[in-house]
mmCIF file of C-alpha atoms and ligand atoms in Angstrom:
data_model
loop_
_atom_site.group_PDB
_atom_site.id
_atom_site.type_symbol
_atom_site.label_atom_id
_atom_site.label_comp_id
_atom_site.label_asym_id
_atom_site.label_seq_id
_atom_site.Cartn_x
_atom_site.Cartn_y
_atom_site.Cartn_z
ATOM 1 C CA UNK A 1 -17.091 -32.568 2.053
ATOM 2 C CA UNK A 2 -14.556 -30.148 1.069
ATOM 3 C CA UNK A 3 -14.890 -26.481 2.735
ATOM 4 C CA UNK A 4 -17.737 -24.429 0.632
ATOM 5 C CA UNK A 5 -15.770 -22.190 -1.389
ATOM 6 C CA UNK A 6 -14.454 -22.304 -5.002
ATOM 7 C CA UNK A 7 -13.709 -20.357 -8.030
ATOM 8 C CA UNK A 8 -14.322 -20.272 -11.445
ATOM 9 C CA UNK A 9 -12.610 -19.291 -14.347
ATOM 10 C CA UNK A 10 -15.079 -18.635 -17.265
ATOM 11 C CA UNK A 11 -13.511 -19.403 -20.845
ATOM 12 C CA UNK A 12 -15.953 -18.145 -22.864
ATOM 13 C CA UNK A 13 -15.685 -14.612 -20.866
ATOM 14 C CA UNK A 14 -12.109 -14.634 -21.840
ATOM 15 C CA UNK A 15 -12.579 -15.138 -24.762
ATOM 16 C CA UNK A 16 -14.897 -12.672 -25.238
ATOM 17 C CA UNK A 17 -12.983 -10.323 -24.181
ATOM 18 C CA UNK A 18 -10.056 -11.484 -26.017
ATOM 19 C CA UNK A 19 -12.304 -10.673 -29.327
ATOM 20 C CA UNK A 20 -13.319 -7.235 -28.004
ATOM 21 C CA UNK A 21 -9.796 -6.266 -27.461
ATOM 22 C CA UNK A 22 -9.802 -7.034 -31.027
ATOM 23 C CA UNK A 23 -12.775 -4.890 -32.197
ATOM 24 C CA UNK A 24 -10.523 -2.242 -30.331
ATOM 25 C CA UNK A 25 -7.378 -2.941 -32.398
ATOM 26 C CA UNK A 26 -8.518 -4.437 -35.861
ATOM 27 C CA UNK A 27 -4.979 -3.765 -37.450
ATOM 28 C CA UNK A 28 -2.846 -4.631 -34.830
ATOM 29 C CA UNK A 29 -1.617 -8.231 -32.981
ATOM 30 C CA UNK A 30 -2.359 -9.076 -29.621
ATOM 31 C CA UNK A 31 -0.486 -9.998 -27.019
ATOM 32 C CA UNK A 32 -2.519 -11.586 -24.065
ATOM 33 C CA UNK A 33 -0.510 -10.642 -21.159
ATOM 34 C CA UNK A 34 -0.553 -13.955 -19.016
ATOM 35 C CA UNK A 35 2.222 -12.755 -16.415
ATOM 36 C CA UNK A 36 1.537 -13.655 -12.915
ATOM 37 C CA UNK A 37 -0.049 -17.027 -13.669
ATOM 38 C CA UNK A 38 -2.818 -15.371 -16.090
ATOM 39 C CA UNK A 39 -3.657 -12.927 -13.288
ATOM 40 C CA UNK A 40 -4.283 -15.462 -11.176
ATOM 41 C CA UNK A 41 -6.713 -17.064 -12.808
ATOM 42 C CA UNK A 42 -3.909 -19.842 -13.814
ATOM 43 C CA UNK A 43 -1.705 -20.433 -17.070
ATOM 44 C CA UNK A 44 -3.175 -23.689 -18.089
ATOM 45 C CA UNK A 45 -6.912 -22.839 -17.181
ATOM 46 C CA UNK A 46 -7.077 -18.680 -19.106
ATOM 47 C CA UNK A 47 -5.401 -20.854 -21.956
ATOM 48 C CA UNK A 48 -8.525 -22.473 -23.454
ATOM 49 C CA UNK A 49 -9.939 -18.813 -23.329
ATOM 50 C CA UNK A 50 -7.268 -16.656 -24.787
ATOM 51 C CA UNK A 51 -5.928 -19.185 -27.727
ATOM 52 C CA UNK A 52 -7.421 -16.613 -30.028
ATOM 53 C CA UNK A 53 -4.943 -14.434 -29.135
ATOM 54 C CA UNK A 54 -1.737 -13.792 -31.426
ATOM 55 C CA UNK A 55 1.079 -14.145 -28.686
ATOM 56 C CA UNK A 56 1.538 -14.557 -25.231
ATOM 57 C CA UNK A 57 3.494 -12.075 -23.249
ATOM 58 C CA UNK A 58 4.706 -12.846 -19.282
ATOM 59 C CA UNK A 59 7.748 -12.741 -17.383
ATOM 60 C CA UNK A 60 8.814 -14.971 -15.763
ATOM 61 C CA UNK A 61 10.707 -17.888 -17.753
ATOM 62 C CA UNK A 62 8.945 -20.644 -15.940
ATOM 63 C CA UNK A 63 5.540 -19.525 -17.370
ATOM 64 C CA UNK A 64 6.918 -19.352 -20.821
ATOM 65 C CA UNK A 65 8.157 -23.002 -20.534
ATOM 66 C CA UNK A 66 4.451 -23.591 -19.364
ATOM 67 C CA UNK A 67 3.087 -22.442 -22.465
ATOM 68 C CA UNK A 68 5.440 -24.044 -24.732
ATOM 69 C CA UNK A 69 4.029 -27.483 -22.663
ATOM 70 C CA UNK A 70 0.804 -26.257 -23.690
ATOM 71 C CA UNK A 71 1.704 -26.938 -27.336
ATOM 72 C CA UNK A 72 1.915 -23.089 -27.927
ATOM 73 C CA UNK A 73 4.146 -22.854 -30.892
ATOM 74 C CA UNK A 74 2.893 -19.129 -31.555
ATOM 75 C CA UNK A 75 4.835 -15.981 -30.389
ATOM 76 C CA UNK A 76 5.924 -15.458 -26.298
ATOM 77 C CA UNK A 77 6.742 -12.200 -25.102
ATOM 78 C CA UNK A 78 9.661 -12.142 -21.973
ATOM 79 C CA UNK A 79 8.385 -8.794 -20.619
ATOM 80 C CA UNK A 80 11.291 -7.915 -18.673
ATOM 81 C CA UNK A 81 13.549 -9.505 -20.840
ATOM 82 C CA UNK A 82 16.927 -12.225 -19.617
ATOM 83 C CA UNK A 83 17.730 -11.683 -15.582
ATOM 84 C CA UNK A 84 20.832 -13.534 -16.518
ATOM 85 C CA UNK A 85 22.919 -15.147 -19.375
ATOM 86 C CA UNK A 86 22.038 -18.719 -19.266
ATOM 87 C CA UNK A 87 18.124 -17.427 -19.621
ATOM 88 C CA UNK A 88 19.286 -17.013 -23.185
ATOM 89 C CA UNK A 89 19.511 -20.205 -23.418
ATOM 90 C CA UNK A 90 16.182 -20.702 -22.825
ATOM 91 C CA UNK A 91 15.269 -18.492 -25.125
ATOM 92 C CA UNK A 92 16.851 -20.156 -28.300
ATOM 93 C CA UNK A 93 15.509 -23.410 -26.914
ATOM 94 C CA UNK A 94 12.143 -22.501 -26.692
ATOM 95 C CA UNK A 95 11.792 -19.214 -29.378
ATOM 96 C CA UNK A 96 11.522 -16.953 -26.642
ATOM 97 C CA UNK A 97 11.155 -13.394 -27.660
ATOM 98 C CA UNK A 98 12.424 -11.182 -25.389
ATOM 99 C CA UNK A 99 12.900 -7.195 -24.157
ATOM 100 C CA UNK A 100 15.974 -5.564 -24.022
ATOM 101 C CA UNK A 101 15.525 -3.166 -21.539
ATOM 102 C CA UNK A 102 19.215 -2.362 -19.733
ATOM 103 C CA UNK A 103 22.907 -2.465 -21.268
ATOM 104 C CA UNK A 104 23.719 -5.141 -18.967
ATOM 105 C CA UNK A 105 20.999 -7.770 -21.825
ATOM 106 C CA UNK A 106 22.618 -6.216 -24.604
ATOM 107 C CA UNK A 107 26.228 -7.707 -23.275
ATOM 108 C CA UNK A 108 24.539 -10.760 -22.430
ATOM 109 C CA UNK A 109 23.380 -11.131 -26.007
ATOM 110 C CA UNK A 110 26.396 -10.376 -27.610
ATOM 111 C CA UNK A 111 28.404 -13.221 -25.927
ATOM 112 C CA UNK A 112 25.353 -15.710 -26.428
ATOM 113 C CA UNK A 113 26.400 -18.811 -28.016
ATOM 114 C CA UNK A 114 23.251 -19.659 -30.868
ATOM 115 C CA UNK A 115 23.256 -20.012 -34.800
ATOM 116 C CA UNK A 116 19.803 -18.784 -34.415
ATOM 117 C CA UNK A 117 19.457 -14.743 -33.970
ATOM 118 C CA UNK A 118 16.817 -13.576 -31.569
ATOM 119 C CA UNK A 119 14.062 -11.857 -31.656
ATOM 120 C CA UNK A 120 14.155 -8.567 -29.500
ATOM 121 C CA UNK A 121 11.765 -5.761 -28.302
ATOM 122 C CA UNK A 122 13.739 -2.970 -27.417
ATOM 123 C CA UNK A 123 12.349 -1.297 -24.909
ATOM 124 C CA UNK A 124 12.198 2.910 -24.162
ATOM 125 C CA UNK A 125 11.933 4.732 -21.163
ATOM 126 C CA UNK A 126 9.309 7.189 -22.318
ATOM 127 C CA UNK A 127 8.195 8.727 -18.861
ATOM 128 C CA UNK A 128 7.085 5.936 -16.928
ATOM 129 C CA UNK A 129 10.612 5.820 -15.417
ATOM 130 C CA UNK A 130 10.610 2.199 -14.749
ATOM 131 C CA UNK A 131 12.384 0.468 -17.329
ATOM 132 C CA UNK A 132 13.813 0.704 -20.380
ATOM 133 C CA UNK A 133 16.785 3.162 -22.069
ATOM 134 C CA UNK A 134 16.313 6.741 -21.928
ATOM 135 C CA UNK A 135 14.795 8.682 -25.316
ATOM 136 C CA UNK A 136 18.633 9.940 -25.891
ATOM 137 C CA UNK A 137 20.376 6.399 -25.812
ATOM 138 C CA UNK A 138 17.703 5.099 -27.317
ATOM 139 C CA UNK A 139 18.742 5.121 -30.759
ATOM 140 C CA UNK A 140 23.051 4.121 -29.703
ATOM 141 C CA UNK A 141 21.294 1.177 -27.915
ATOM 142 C CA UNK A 142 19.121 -0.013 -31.094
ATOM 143 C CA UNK A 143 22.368 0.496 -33.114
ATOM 144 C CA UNK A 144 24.592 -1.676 -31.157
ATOM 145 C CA UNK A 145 21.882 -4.543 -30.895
ATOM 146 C CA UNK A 146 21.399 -4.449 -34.767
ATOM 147 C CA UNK A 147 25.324 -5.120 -35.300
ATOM 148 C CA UNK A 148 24.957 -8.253 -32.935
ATOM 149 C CA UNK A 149 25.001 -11.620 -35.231
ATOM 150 C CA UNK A 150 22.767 -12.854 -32.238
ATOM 151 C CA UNK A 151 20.187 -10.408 -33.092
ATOM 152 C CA UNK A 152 17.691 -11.019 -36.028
ATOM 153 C CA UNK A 153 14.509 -8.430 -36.160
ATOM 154 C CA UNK A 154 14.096 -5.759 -33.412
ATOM 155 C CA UNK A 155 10.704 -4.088 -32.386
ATOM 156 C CA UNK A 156 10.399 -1.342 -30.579
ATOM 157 C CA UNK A 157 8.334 -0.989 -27.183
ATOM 158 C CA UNK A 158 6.929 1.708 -24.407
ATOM 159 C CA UNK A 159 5.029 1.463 -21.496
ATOM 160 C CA UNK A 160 1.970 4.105 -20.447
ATOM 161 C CA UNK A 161 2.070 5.603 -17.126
ATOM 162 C CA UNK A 162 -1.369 7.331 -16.884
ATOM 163 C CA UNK A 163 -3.290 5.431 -20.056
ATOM 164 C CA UNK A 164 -6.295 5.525 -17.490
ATOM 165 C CA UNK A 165 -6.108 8.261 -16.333
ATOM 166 C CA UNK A 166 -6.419 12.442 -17.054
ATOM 167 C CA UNK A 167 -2.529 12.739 -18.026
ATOM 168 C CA UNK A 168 -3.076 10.537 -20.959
ATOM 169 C CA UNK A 169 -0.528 8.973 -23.234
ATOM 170 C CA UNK A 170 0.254 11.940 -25.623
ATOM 171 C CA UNK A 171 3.542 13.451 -23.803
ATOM 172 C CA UNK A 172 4.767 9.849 -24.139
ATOM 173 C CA UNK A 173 4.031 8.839 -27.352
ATOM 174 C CA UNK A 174 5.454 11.945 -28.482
ATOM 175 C CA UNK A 175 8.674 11.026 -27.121
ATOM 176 C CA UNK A 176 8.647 7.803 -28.976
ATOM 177 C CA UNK A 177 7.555 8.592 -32.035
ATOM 178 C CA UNK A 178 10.528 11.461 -32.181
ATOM 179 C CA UNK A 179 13.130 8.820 -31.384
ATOM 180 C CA UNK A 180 12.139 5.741 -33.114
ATOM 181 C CA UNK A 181 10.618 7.660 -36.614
ATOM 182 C CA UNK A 182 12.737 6.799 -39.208
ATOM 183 C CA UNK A 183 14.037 3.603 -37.381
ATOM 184 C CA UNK A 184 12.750 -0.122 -39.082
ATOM 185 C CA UNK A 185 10.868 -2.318 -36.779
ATOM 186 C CA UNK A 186 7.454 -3.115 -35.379
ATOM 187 C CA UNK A 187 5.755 -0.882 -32.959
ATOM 188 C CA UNK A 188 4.544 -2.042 -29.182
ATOM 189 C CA UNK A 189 3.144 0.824 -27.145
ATOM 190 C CA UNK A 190 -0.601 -0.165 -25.624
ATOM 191 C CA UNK A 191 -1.832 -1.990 -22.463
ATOM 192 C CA UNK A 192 -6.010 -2.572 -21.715
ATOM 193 C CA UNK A 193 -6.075 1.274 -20.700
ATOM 194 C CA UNK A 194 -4.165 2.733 -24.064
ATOM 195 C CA UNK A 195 -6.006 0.224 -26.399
ATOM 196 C CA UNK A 196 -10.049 0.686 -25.246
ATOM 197 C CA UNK A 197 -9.082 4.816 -24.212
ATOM 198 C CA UNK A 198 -6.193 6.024 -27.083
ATOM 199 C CA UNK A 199 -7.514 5.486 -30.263
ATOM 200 C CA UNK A 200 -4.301 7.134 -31.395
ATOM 201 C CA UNK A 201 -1.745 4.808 -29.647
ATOM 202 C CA UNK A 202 -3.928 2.017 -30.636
ATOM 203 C CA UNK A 203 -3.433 3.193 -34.361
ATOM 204 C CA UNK A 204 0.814 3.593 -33.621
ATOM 205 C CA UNK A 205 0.697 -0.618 -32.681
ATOM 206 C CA UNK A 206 1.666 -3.188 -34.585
ATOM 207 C CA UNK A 207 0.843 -5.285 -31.638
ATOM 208 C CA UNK A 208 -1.136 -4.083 -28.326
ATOM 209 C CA UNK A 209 -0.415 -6.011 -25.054
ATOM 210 C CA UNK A 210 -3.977 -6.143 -23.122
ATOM 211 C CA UNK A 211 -3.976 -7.520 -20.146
ATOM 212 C CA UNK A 212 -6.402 -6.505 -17.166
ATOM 213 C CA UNK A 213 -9.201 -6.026 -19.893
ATOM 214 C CA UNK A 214 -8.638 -9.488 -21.465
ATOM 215 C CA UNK A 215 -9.774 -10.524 -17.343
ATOM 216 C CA UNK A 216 -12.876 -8.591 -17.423
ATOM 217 C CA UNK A 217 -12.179 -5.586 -15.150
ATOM 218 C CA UNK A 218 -12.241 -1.806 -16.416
ATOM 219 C CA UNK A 219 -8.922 -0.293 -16.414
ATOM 220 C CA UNK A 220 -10.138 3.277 -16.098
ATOM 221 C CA UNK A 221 -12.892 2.178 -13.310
ATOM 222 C CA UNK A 222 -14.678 4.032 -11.673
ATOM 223 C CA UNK A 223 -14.636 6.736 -14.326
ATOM 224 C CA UNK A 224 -16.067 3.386 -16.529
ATOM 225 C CA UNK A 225 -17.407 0.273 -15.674
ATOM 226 C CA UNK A 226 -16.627 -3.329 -17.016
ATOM 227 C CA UNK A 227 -20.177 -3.651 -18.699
ATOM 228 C CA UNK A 228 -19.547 -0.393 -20.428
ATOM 229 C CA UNK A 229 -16.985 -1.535 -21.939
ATOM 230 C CA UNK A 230 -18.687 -4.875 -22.433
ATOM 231 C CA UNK A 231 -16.249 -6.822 -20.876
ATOM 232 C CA UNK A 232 -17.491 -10.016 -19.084
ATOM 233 C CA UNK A 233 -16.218 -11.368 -15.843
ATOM 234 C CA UNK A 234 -13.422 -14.662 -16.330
ATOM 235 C CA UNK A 235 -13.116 -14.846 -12.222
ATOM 236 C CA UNK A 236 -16.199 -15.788 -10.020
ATOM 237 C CA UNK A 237 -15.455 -16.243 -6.538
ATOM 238 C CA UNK A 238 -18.325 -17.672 -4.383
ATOM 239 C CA UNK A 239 -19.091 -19.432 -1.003
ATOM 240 C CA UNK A 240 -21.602 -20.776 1.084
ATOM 241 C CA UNK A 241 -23.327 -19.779 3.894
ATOM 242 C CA UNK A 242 -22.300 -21.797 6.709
ATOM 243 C CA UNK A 243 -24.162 -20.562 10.270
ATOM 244 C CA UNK A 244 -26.567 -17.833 10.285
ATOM 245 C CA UNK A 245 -27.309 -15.887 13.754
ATOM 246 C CA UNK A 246 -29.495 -13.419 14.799
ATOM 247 C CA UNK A 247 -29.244 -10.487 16.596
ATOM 248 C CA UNK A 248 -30.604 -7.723 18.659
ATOM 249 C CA UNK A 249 -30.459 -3.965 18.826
ATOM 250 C CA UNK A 250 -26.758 -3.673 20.439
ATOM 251 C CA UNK A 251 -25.453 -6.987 19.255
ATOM 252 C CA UNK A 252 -22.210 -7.093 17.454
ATOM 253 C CA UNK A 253 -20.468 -8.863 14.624
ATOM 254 C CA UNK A 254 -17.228 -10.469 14.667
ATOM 255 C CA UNK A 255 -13.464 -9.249 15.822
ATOM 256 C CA UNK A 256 -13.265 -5.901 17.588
ATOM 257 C CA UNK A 257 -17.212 -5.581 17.924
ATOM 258 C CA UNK A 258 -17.038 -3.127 14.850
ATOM 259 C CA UNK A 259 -20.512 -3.589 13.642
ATOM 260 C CA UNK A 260 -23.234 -2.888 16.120
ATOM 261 C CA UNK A 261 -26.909 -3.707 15.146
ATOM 262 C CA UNK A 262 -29.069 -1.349 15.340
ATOM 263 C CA UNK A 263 -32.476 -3.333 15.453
ATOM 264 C CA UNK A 264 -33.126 -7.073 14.925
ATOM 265 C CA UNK A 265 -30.906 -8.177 12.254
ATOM 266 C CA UNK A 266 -30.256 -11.962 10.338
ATOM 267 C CA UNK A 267 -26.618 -12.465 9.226
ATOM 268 C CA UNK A 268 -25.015 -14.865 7.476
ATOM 269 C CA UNK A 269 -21.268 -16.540 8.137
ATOM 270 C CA UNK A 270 -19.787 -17.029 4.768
ATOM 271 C CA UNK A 271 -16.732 -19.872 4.331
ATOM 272 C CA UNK A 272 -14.539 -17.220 2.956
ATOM 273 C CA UNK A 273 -12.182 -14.983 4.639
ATOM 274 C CA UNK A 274 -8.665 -13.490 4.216
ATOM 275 C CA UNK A 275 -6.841 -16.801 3.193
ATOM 276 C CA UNK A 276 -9.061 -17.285 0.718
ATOM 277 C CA UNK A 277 -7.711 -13.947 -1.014
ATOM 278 C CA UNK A 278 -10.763 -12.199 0.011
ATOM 279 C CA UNK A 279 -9.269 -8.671 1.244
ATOM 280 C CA UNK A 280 -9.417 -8.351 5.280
ATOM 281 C CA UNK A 281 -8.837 -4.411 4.996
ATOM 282 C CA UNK A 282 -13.173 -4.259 3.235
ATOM 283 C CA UNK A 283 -15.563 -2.399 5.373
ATOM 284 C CA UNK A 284 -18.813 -3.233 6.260
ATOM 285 C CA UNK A 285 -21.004 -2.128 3.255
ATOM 286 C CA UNK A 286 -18.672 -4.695 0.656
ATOM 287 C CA UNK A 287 -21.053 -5.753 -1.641
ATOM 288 C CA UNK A 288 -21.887 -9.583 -2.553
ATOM 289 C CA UNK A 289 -24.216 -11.256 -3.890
ATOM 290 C CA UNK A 290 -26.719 -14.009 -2.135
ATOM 291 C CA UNK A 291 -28.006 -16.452 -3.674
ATOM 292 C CA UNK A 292 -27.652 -13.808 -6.663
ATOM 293 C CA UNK A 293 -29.229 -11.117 -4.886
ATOM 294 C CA UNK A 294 -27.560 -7.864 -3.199
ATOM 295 C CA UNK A 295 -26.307 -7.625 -0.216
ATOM 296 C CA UNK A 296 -23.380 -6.495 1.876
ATOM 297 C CA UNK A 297 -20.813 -7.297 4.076
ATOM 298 C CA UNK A 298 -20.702 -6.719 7.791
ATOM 299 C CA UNK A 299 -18.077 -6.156 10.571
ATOM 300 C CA UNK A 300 -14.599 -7.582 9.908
ATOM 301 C CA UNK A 301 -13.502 -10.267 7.517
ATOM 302 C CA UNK A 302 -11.574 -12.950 9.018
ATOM 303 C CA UNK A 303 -8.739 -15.403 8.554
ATOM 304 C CA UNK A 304 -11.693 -18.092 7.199
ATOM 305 C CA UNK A 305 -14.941 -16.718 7.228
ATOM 306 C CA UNK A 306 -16.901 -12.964 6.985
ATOM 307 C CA UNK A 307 -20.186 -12.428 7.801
ATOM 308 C CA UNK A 308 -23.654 -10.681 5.646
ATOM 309 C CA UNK A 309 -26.471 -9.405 5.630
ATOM 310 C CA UNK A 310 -29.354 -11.525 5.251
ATOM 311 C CA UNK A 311 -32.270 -9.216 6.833
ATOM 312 C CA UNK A 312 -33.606 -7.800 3.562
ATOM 313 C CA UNK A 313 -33.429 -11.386 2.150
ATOM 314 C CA UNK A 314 -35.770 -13.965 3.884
ATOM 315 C CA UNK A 315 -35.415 -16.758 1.568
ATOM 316 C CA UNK A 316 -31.428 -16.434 2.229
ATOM 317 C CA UNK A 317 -29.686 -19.240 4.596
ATOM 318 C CA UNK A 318 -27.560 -21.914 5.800
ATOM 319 C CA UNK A 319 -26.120 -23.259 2.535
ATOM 320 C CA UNK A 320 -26.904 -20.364 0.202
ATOM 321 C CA UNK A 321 -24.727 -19.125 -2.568
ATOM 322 C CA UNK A 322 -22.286 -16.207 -1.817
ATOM 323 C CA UNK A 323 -20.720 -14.784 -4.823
ATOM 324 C CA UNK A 324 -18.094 -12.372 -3.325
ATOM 325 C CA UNK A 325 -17.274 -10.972 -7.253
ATOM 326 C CA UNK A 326 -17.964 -12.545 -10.424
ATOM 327 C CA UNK A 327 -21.307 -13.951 -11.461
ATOM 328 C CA UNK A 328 -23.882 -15.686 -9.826
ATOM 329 C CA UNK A 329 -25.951 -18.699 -10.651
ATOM 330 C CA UNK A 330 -29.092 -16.184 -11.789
ATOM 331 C CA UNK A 331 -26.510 -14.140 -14.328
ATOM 332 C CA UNK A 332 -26.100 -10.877 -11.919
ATOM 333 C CA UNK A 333 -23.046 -10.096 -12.240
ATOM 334 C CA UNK A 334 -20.737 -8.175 -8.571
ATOM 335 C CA UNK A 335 -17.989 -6.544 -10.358
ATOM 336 C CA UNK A 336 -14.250 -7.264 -8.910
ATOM 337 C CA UNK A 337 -13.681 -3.777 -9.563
ATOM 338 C CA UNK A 338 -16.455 -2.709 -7.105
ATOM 339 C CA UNK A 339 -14.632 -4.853 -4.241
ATOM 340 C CA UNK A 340 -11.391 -3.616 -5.027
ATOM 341 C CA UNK A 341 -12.376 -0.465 -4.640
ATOM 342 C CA UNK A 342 -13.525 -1.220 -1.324
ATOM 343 C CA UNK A 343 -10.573 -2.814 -0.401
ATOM 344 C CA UNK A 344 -8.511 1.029 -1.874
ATOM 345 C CA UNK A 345 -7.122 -1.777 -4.635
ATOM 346 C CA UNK A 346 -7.469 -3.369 -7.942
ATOM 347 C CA UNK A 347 -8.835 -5.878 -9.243
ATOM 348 C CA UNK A 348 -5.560 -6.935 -10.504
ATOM 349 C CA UNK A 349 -4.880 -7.135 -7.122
ATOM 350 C CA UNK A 350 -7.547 -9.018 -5.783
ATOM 351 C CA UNK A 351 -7.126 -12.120 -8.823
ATOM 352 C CA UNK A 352 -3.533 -12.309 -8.225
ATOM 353 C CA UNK A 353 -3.885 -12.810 -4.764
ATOM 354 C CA UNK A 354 -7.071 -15.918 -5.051
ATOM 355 C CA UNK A 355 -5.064 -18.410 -2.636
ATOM 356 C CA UNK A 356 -3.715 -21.496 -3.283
ATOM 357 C CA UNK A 357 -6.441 -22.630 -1.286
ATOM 358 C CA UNK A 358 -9.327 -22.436 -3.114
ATOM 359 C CA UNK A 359 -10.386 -24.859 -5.179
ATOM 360 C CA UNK A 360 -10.982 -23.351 -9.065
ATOM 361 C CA UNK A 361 -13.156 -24.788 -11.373
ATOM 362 C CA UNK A 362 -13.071 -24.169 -15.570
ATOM 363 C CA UNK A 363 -16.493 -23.314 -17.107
ATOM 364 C CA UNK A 364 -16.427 -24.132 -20.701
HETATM 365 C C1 PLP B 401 1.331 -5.932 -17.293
HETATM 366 C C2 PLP B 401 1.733 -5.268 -18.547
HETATM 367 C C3 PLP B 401 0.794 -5.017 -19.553
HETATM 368 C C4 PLP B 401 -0.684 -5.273 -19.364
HETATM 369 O O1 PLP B 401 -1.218 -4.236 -18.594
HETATM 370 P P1 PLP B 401 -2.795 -4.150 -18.293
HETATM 371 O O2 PLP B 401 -2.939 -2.878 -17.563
HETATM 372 O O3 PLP B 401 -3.114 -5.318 -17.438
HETATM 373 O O4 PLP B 401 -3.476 -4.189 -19.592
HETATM 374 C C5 PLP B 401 1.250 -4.496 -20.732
HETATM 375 N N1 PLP B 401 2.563 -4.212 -20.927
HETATM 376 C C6 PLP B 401 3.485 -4.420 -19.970
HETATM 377 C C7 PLP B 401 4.897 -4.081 -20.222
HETATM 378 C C8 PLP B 401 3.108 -4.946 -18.752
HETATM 379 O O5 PLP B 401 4.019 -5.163 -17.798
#
């Protein structure tokens, strides 16, 4: 029997929340950002899920070749654009859109060898200082792109810093709207944060790029939660109990003694630990589900296995149900975002990092 563990991807969830990111944006595209192997729920397995959506943005070229073996024949998005000239090769072969971020891709582009002119998203530095040109060669960078014969329609694209949070998106968009006003082109400017939080930006996009949302956590959590938003989970991870021990006033749990019962106690060992993708850094108090009913962790999580609390949960026991996030068999649902936030993380953090590992499982 294979070790207890497994995740599950849950189509239907992404797909719902595919469609609310469309309530959200009724005028505008959507991209489903897929970067980082769907946020680690996998390319092939989020695809079933998020075929609603209009494109398909990522980064890394490998991906995009994945979805093109998909039979995607719809738009795909290279986030960060070419890393070097032959890329662009790719990207005729496979109608590859792709940012222009740096001077260095326009110079790649205008010695590309193709009869067939490129679609580009030129991309602005508007504050979040990561990439992209600078408001005031902006417009000298769009100019010089639009002479190049390799070069057919160009779209213009920002980033938010602080879409979740109390800074807000305003200073930015400002910036952008100033410097691309009276230039042709479609607009790019929202990710999950911008497009359920900035009505506004939402309004400015011809296409929105939701990713985190589209995966079921809240991007502005804890200030929201995912059910407020009614987004549904698309990652359950769960385990089984695998030993259960009890233990006495004094008794401890686990590397470094770090929990100490205080009275007579029942704990589970679950078959999931920090291989699994689980985060070792979670305190005792992590909640889980058992058997669809909460409970927490206790003491430290190790390479294979953490242990729980079963003591307020008689019926609990060797071979019950551990959902560390997701949802359980019953429907309760453990948010990700609750565990990341135990871990200091988030949850984007926590799917990208489900190991290798762990067996995963699509729910239709
Ligand atoms: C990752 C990414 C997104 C999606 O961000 P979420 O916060 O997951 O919605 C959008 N745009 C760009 C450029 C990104 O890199």
């Amino acid at each position: 029997m294979p070790r207890p563990i497994q995740a599950t991807i849950h189509t239907q969830a992404l797909a719902h929340n595919l469609n609310l990111a469309r309530r959200h944006a009724p005028d505008a595209r959507i991209w489903a950002v897929v970067k980082a192997n769907a946020y680690g729920h996998g390319i092939e397995r989020a695809f079933a899920g998020l075929r609603g959506a209009d494109g398909f943005a990522l980064l890394d070229l490998s991906e995009a070749q994945r979805v093109r073996s998909l039979g995607w024949r719809g738009p795909v998005l290279l986030l960060e654009g070419v890393f070097e000239q032959r890329d662009l090769e790719l990207c005729s072969r496979l109608d590859l859109w792709h940012t222009v971020h740096c001077e260095q891709q326009i110079d790649m582009l205008a010695t590309h060898k193709t009869n067939v002119p490129q679609r580009v998203f030129l991309k602005m530095n508007s504050g979040m200082n990561r990439l992209g040109f600078a408001p005031a060669q902006y417009r000298s960078a769009w100019t010089r792109l639009n002479a190049l014969p390799q070069v057919d329609e160009i779209s213009h694209m920002t980033h938010f810093s602080d879409a979740d949070g109390a800074k807000g998106v305003a200073h930015q968009m400002e910036v952008f709207e100033a410097t691309t006003r009276d230039l042709p082109g479609e607009r790019t400017l929202c990710n999950s944060a911008a497009l359920l939080r900035h009505m506004d930006a939402t309004a400015a996009s011809d296409w929105v790029r939701p990713g985190i949302a589209v995966y079921g956590s809240a991007p502005d959590y804890p200030l929201s939660h995912a059910a407020q938003w009614g987004l549904q989970p698309t990652m359950t991870l769960a385990a089984k109990i695998i030993a259960v021990q009890n233990l006495q006033a004094g008794d401890t749990v686990g590397y470094g003694s770090n929990f100490c019962a205080d009275g007579p106690m029942r704990i589970g060992v679950v078959a999931c630990g920090y291989a699994d993708g689980y985060p070792r850094i979670c305190p005792t108090g992590t909640p889980v589900l058992i058997d669809g009913l909460p409970s927490r962790t206790l003491g430290r999580v190790s390479m294979d296995m953490l242990s729980v609390d079963l003591t307020q949960l008689p019926h609990a026991g060797q071979g019950s149900l551990v959902t560390l996030w997701g949802r359980a068999h019953n429907g309760a649902v453990l948010p990700i975002d609750a565990v990341a936030a135990q871990a200091g993380t988030l949850a984007y953090e926590l799917m990208c990092a489900l190991a290798a590992r762990v067996p995963v499982v699509l729910e239709e």
